[in-house]
Short mmCIF file of C-alpha atoms and ligand atoms in Angstrom, two decimals:
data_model
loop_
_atom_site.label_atom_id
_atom_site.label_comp_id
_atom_site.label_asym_id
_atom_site.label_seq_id
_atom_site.Cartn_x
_atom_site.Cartn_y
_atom_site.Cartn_z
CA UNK A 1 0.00 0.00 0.00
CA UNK A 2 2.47 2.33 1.07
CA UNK A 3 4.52 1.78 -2.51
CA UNK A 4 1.13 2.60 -4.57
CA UNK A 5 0.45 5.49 -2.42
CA UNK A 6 4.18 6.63 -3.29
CA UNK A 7 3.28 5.84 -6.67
CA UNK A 8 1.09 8.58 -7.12
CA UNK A 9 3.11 11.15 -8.78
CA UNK A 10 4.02 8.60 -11.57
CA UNK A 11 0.11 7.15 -11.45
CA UNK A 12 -1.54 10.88 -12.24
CA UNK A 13 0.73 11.83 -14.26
CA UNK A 14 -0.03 8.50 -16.54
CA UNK A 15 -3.57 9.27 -15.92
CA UNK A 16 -3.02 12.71 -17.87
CA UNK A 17 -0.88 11.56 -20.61
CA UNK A 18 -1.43 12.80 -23.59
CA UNK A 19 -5.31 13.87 -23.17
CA UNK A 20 -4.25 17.17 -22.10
CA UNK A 21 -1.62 19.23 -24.58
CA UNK A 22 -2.02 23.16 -23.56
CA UNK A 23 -3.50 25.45 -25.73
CA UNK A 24 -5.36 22.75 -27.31
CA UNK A 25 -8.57 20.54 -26.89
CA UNK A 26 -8.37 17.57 -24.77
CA UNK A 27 -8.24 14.51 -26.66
CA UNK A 28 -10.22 11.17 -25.94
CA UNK A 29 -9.37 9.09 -29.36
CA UNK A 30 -12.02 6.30 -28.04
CA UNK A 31 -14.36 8.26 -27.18
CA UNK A 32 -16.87 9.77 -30.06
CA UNK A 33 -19.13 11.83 -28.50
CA UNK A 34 -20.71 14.31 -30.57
CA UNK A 35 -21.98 17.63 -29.99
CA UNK A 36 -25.27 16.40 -30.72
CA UNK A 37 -25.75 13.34 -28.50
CA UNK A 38 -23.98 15.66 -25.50
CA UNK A 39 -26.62 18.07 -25.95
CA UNK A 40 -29.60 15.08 -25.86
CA UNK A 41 -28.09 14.17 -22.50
CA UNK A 42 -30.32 15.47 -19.48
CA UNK A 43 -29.31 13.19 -16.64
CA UNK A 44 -25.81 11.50 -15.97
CA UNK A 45 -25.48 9.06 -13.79
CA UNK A 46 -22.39 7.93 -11.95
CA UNK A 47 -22.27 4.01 -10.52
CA UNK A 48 -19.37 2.56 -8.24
CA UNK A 49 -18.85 0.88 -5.34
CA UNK A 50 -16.48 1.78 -2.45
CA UNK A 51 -13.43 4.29 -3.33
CA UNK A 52 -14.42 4.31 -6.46
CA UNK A 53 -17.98 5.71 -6.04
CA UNK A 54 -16.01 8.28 -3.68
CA UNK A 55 -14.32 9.03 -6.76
CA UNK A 56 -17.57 9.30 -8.37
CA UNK A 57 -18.51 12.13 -6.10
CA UNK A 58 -15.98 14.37 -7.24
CA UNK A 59 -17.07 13.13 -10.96
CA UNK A 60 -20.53 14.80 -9.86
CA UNK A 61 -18.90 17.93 -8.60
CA UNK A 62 -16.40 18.28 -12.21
CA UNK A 63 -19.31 17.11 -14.78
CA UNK A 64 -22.15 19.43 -12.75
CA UNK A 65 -19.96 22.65 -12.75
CA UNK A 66 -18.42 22.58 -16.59
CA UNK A 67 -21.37 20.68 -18.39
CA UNK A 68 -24.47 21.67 -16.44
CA UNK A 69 -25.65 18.56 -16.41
CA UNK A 70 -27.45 16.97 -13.65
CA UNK A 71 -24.77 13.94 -12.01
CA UNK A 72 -26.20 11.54 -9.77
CA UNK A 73 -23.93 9.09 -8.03
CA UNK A 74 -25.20 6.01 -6.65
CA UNK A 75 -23.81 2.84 -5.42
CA UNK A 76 -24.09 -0.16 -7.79
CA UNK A 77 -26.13 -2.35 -5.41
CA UNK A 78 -28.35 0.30 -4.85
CA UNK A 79 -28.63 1.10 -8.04
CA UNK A 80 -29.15 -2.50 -9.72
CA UNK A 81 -32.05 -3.51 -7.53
CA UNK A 82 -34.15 -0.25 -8.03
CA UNK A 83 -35.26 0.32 -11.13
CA UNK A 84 -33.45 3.93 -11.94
CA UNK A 85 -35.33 6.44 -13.86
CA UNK A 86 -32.80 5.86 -17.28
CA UNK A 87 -33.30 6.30 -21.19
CA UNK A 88 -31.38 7.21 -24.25
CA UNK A 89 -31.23 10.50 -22.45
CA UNK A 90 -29.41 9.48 -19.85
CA UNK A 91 -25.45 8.66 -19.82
CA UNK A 92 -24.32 6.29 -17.09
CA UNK A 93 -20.72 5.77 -16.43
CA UNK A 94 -19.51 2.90 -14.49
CA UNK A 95 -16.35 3.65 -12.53
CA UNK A 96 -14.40 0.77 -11.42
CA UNK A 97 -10.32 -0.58 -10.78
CA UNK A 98 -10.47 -3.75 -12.06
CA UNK A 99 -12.95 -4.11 -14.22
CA UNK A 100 -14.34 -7.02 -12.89
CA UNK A 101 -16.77 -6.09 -9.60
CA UNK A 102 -20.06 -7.53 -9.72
CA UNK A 103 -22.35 -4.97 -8.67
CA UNK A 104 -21.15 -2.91 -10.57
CA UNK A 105 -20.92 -5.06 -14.19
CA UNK A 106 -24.88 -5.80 -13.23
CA UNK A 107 -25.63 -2.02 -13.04
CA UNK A 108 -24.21 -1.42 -16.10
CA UNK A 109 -26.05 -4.36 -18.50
CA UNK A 110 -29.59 -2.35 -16.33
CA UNK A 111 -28.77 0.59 -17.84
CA UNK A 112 -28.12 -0.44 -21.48
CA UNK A 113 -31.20 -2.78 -21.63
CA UNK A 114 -33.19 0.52 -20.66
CA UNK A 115 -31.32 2.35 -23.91
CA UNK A 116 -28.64 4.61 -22.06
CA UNK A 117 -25.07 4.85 -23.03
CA UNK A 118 -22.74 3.47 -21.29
CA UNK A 119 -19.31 4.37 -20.72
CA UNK A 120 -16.74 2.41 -18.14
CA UNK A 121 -13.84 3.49 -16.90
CA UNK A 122 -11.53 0.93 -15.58
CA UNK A 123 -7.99 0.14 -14.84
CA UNK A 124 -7.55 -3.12 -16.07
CA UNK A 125 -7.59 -3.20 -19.87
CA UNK A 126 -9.15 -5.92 -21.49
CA UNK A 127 -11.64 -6.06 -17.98
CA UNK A 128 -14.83 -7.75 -17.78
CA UNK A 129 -16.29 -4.21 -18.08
CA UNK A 130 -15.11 -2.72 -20.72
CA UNK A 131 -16.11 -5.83 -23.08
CA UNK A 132 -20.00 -4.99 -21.85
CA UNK A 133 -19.67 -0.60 -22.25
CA UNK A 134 -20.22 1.27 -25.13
CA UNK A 135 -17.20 3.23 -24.38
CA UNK A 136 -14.11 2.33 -21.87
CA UNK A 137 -11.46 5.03 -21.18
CA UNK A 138 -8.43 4.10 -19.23
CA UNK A 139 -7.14 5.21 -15.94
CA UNK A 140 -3.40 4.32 -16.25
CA UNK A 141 -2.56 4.01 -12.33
CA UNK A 142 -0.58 0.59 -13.10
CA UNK A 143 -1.20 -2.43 -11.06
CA UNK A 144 -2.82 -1.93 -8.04
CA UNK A 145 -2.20 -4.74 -5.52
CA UNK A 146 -3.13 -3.59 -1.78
CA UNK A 147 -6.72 -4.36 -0.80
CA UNK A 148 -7.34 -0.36 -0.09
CA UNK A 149 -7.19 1.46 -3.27
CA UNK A 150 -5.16 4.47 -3.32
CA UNK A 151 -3.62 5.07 -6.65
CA UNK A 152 -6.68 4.27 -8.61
CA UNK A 153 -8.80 6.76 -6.73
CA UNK A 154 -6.70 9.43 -7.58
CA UNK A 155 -6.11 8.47 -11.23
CA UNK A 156 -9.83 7.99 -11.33
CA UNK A 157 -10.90 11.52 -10.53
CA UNK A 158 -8.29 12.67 -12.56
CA UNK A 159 -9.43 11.31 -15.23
CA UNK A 160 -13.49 12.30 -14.44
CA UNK A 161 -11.74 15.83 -14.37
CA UNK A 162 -10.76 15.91 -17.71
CA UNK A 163 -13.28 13.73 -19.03
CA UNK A 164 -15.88 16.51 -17.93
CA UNK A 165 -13.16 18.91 -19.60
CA UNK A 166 -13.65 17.68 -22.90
CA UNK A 167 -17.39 16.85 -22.48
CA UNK A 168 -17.40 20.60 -21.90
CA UNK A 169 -15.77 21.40 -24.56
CA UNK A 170 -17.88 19.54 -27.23
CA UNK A 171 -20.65 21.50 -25.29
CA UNK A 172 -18.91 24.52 -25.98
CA UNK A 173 -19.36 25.48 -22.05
CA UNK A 174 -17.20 27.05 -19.57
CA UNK A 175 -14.17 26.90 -22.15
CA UNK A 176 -12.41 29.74 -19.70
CA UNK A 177 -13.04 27.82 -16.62
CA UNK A 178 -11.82 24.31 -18.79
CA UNK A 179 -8.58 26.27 -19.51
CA UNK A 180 -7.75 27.17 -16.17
CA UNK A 181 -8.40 23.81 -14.66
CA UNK A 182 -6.40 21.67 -17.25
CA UNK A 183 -3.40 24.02 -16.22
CA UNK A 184 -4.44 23.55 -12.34
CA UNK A 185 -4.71 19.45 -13.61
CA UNK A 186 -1.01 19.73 -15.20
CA UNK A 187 0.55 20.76 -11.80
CA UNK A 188 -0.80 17.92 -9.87
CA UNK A 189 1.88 15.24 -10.44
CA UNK A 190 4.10 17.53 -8.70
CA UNK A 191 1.64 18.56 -6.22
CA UNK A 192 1.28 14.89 -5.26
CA UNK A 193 4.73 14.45 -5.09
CA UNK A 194 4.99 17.79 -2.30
CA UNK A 195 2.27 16.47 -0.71
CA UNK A 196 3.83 13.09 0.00
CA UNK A 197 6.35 14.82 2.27
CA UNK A 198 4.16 15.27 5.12
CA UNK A 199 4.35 11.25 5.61
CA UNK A 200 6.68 11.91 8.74
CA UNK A 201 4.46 14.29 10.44
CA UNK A 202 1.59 12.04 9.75
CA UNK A 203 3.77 8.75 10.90
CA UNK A 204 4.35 10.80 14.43
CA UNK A 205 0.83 11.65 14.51
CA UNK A 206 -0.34 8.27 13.96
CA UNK A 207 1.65 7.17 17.04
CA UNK A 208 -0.40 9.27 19.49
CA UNK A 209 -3.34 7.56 17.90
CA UNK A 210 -3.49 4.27 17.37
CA UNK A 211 -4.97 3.25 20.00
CA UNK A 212 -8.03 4.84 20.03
CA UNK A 213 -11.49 3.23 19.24
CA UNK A 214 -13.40 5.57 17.19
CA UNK A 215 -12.21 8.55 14.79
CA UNK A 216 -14.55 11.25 13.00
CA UNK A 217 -14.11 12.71 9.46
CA UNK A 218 -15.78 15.74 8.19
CA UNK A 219 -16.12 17.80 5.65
CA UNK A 220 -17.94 20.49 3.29
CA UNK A 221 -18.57 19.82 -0.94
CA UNK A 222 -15.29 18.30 -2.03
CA UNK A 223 -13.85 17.91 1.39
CA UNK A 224 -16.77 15.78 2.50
CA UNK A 225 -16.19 13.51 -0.26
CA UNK A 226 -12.70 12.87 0.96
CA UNK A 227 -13.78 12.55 4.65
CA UNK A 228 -15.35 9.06 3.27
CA UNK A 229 -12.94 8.09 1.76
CA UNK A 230 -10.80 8.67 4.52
CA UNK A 231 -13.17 6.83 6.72
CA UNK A 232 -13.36 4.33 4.83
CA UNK A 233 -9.61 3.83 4.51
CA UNK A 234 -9.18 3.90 8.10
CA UNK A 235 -11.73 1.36 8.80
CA UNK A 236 -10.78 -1.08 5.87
CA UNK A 237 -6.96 -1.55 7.01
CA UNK A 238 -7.02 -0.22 11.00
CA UNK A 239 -10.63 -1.58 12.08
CA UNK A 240 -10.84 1.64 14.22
CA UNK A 241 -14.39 2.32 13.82
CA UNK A 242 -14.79 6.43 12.06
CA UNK A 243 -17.73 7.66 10.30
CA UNK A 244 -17.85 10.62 7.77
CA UNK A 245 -19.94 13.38 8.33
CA UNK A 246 -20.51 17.00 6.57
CA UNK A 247 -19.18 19.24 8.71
CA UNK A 248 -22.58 21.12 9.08
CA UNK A 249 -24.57 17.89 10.04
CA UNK A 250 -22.85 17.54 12.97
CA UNK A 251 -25.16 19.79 14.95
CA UNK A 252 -27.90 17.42 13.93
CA UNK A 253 -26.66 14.28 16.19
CA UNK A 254 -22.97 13.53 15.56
CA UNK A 255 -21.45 15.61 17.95
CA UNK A 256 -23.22 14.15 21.12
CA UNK A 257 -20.23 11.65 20.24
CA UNK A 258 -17.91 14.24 20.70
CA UNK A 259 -16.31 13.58 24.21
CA UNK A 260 -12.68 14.40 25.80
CA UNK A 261 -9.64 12.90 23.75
CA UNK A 262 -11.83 11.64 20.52
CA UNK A 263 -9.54 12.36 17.22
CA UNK A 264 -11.61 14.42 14.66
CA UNK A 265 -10.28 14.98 10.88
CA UNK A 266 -10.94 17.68 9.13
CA UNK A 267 -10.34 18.31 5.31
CA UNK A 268 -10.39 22.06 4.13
CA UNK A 269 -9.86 22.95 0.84
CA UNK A 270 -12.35 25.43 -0.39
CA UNK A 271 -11.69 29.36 0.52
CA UNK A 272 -15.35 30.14 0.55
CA UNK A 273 -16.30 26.95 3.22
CA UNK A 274 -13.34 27.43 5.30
CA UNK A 275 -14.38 29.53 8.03
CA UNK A 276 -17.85 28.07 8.33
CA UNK A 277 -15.80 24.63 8.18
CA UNK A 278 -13.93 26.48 11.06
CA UNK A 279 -16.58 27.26 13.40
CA UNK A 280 -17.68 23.43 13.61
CA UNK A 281 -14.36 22.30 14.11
CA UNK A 282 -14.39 24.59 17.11
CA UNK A 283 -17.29 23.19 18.23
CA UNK A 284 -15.56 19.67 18.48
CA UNK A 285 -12.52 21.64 20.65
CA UNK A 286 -14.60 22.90 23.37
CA UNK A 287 -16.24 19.31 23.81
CA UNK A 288 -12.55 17.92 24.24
CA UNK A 289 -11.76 16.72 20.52
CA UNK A 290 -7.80 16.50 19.62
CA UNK A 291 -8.24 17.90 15.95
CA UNK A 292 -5.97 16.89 12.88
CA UNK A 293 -6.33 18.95 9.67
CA UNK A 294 -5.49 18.99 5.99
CA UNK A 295 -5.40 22.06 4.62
CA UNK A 296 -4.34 24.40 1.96
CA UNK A 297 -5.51 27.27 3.54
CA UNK A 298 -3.71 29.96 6.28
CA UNK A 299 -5.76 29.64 9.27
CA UNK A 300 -4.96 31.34 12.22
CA UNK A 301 -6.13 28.91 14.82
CA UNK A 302 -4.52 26.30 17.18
CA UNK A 303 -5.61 22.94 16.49
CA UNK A 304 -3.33 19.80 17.52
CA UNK A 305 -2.14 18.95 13.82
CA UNK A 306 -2.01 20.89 10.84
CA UNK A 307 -1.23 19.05 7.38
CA UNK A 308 -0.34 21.73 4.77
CA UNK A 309 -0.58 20.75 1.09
CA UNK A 310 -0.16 22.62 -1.93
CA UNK A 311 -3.05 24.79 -3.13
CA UNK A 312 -5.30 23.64 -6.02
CA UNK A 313 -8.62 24.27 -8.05
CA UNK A 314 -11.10 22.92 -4.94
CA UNK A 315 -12.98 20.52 -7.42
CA UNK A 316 -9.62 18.56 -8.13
CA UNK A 317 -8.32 19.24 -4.56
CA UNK A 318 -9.59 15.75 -3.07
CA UNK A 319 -6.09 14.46 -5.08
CA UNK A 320 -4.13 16.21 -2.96
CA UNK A 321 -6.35 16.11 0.02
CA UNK A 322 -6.73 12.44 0.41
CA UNK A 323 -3.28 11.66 0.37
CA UNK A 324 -2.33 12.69 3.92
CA UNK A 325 -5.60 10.55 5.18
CA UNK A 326 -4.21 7.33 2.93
CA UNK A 327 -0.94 7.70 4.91
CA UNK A 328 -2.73 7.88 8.33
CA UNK A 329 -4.66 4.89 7.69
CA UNK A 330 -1.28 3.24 6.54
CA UNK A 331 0.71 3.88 9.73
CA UNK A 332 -2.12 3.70 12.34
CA UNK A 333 -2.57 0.12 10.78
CA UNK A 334 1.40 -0.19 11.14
CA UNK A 335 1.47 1.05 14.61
CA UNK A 336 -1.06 -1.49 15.15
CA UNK A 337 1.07 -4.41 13.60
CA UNK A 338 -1.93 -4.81 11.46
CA UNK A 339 -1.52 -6.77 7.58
CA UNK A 340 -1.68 -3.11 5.72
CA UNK A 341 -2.00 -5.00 2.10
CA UNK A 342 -4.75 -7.95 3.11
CA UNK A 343 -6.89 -6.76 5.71
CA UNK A 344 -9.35 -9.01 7.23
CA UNK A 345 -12.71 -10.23 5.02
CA UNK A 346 -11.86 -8.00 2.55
CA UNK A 347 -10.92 -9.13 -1.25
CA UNK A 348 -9.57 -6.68 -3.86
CA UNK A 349 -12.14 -7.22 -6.05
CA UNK A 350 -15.72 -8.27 -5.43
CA UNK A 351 -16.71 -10.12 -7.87
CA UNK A 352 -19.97 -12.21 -6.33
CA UNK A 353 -22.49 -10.56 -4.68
O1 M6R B 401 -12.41 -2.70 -8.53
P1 M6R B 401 -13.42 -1.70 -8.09
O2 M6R B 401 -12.95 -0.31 -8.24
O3 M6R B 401 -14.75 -1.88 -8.76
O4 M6R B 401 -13.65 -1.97 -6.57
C1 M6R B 401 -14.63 -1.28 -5.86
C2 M6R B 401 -14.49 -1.48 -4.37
O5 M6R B 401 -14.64 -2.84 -4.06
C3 M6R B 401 -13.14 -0.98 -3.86
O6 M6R B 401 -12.92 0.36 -4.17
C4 M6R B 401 -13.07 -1.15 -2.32
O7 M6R B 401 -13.97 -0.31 -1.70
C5 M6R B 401 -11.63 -0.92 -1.87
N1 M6R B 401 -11.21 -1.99 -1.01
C6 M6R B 401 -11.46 0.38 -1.16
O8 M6R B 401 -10.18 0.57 -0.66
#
């Protein structure tokens, strides 16, 4: 785990290739989408399971602000078992590592036998998937091995980034805004690779830790998204039990979990949420919570950890965000003397129900 999660630079870089060349149009060679069938499209859907439907969520975020088209994400078992409101209207895209997971292979033969198009994207060429979708693009994170996904989740919404780039651009929508963020998207393999130093501050932290029972993650828009995945990489390899929340539904029955000593994570990324992001986190201090948070912003408060990490666009910033909550995970399962790469019941890919 800890060699894919160093692997990032290389994996997002990969991921980027040649799709983005500046000052021109991205460039999808396997994908023909036209103008026309873009503008039938009224609904997209995105289906995953696990990390990757947390990479879906930032999918939503990307594909919502540059197309202004309506995303909903939804978890392949959900999805498969509930009859979806789909038609040739609607474009699902199936988001998966390797190619191969059940739930979500069944979601995607729903939604072509009710007319949509489909499109996968997968890490495994030649995957079970992509021989059912209309259209497969390629995340290129290499061989992921560990049980808790890392590399692919990153390479994933790096590549929903720029796939809602170039859907965008067919569109002819937000071309400014598309500009800006494939520059933002061509800094992130070195991004990655500053935000990887903070592994010793995070290995320290993670001794303090370890021993605790349960952990709390929140977040607001892009930072929530990363507060589940951070839960859920905690849980998967530690088996500390943490739960995600949005940092404004805490008031509503959370926090009377809040007590003296209980770690709570905090992701803030986005200028315009921080200080409301600020004021719950302060609510958590006063009931006793040690606080530990990744940031790219200056904040002039006293919490017990602060993880700095380079500044970003805050619809791509979950790239950056996430790693420093992947490296927790990692040593607080070390400190533990835990199996990091084969955690207990779990299987790298799911591919019964
Ligand atoms: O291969 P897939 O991306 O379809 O796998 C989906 C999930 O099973 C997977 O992301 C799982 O949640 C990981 N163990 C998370 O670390």
């Amino acid at each position: 785990m800890l060699k894919e999660i160093n692997e990032q630079p290389k994996s997002v870089r990969e991921t980027i290739g040649s799709r983005i060349v500046p000052n021109s149009k991205t460039v999808f060679p396997d994908l023909n989408l036209t103008k026309e069938y873009l503008s039938s499209i009224n609904k997209v859907f995105i289906v995953a399971c696990g990390t990757a439907m947390h990479a879906g969520l930032s999918g939503k975020t990307l594909i919502e602000s540059l197309c202004e088209i309506p995303v909903e994400v939804e978890a392949a078992s959900e999805f498969r078992y509930r009859n979806p409101i789909i038609n040739e209207k609607t474009l699902c895209i199936f988001v998966t590592q390797s190619g191969e997971t059940a739930d979500t292979i069944a979601a995607l033969k729903l939604a072509k036998s009710k007319g949509a198009k489909t499109l996968a994207i997968s890490n495994v060429v030649g995957s079970s998937i992509t021989r059912e979708a209309d259209f497969t693009v390629y995340t290129h994170a290499g061989p992921e091995i560990a049980v808790a996904s890392t590399k692919a989740y990153t390479s994933q919404i790096t590549l929903l980034a720029i796939l809602a780039i170039h859907f965008a651009e067919i569109l002819d929508k937000n071309l400014e805004k598309c500009e800006e963020l494939k520059n933002d998207i061509l800094l992130l393999p070195n991004q990655v690779e500053e935000t990887l130093k903070t592994a010793e501050q995070i290995k320290n932290f993670a001794q303090k830790v370890y021993k605790e029972k349960d952990m709390f993650f929140i977040g607001r828009g892009a930072d929530y998204t990363v507060a589940l995945e951070g839960s859920l990489k905690l849980k998967e390899i530690s088996y500390i039990h943490s739960e995600a929340y949005p940092s404004g539904e805490l008031k509503h029955g959370p926090i009377a979990l809040i007590e003296n000593g209980v770690t709570v994570i905090s992701v803030l990324t986005n200028r315009l949420l921080v200080e409301k992001s600020i004021s719950n986190i302060q609510e958590v201090i006063t009931r006793g919570a040690k606080t530990f948070i990744v940031t790219n912003q200056e904040l002039n408060h006293e919490f017990d950890e602060v993880i700095k990490i380079p500044k970003t666009n805050s619809v791509i910033a979950p790239i950056l965000s996430i790693i420093p909550l992947q490296l927790l995970a990692y040593y607080i399962s070390k400190e533990k003397g835990l199996d990091v790469d084969k955690p207990r019941n779990l299987a790298k890919s799911v591919t019964v129900e």
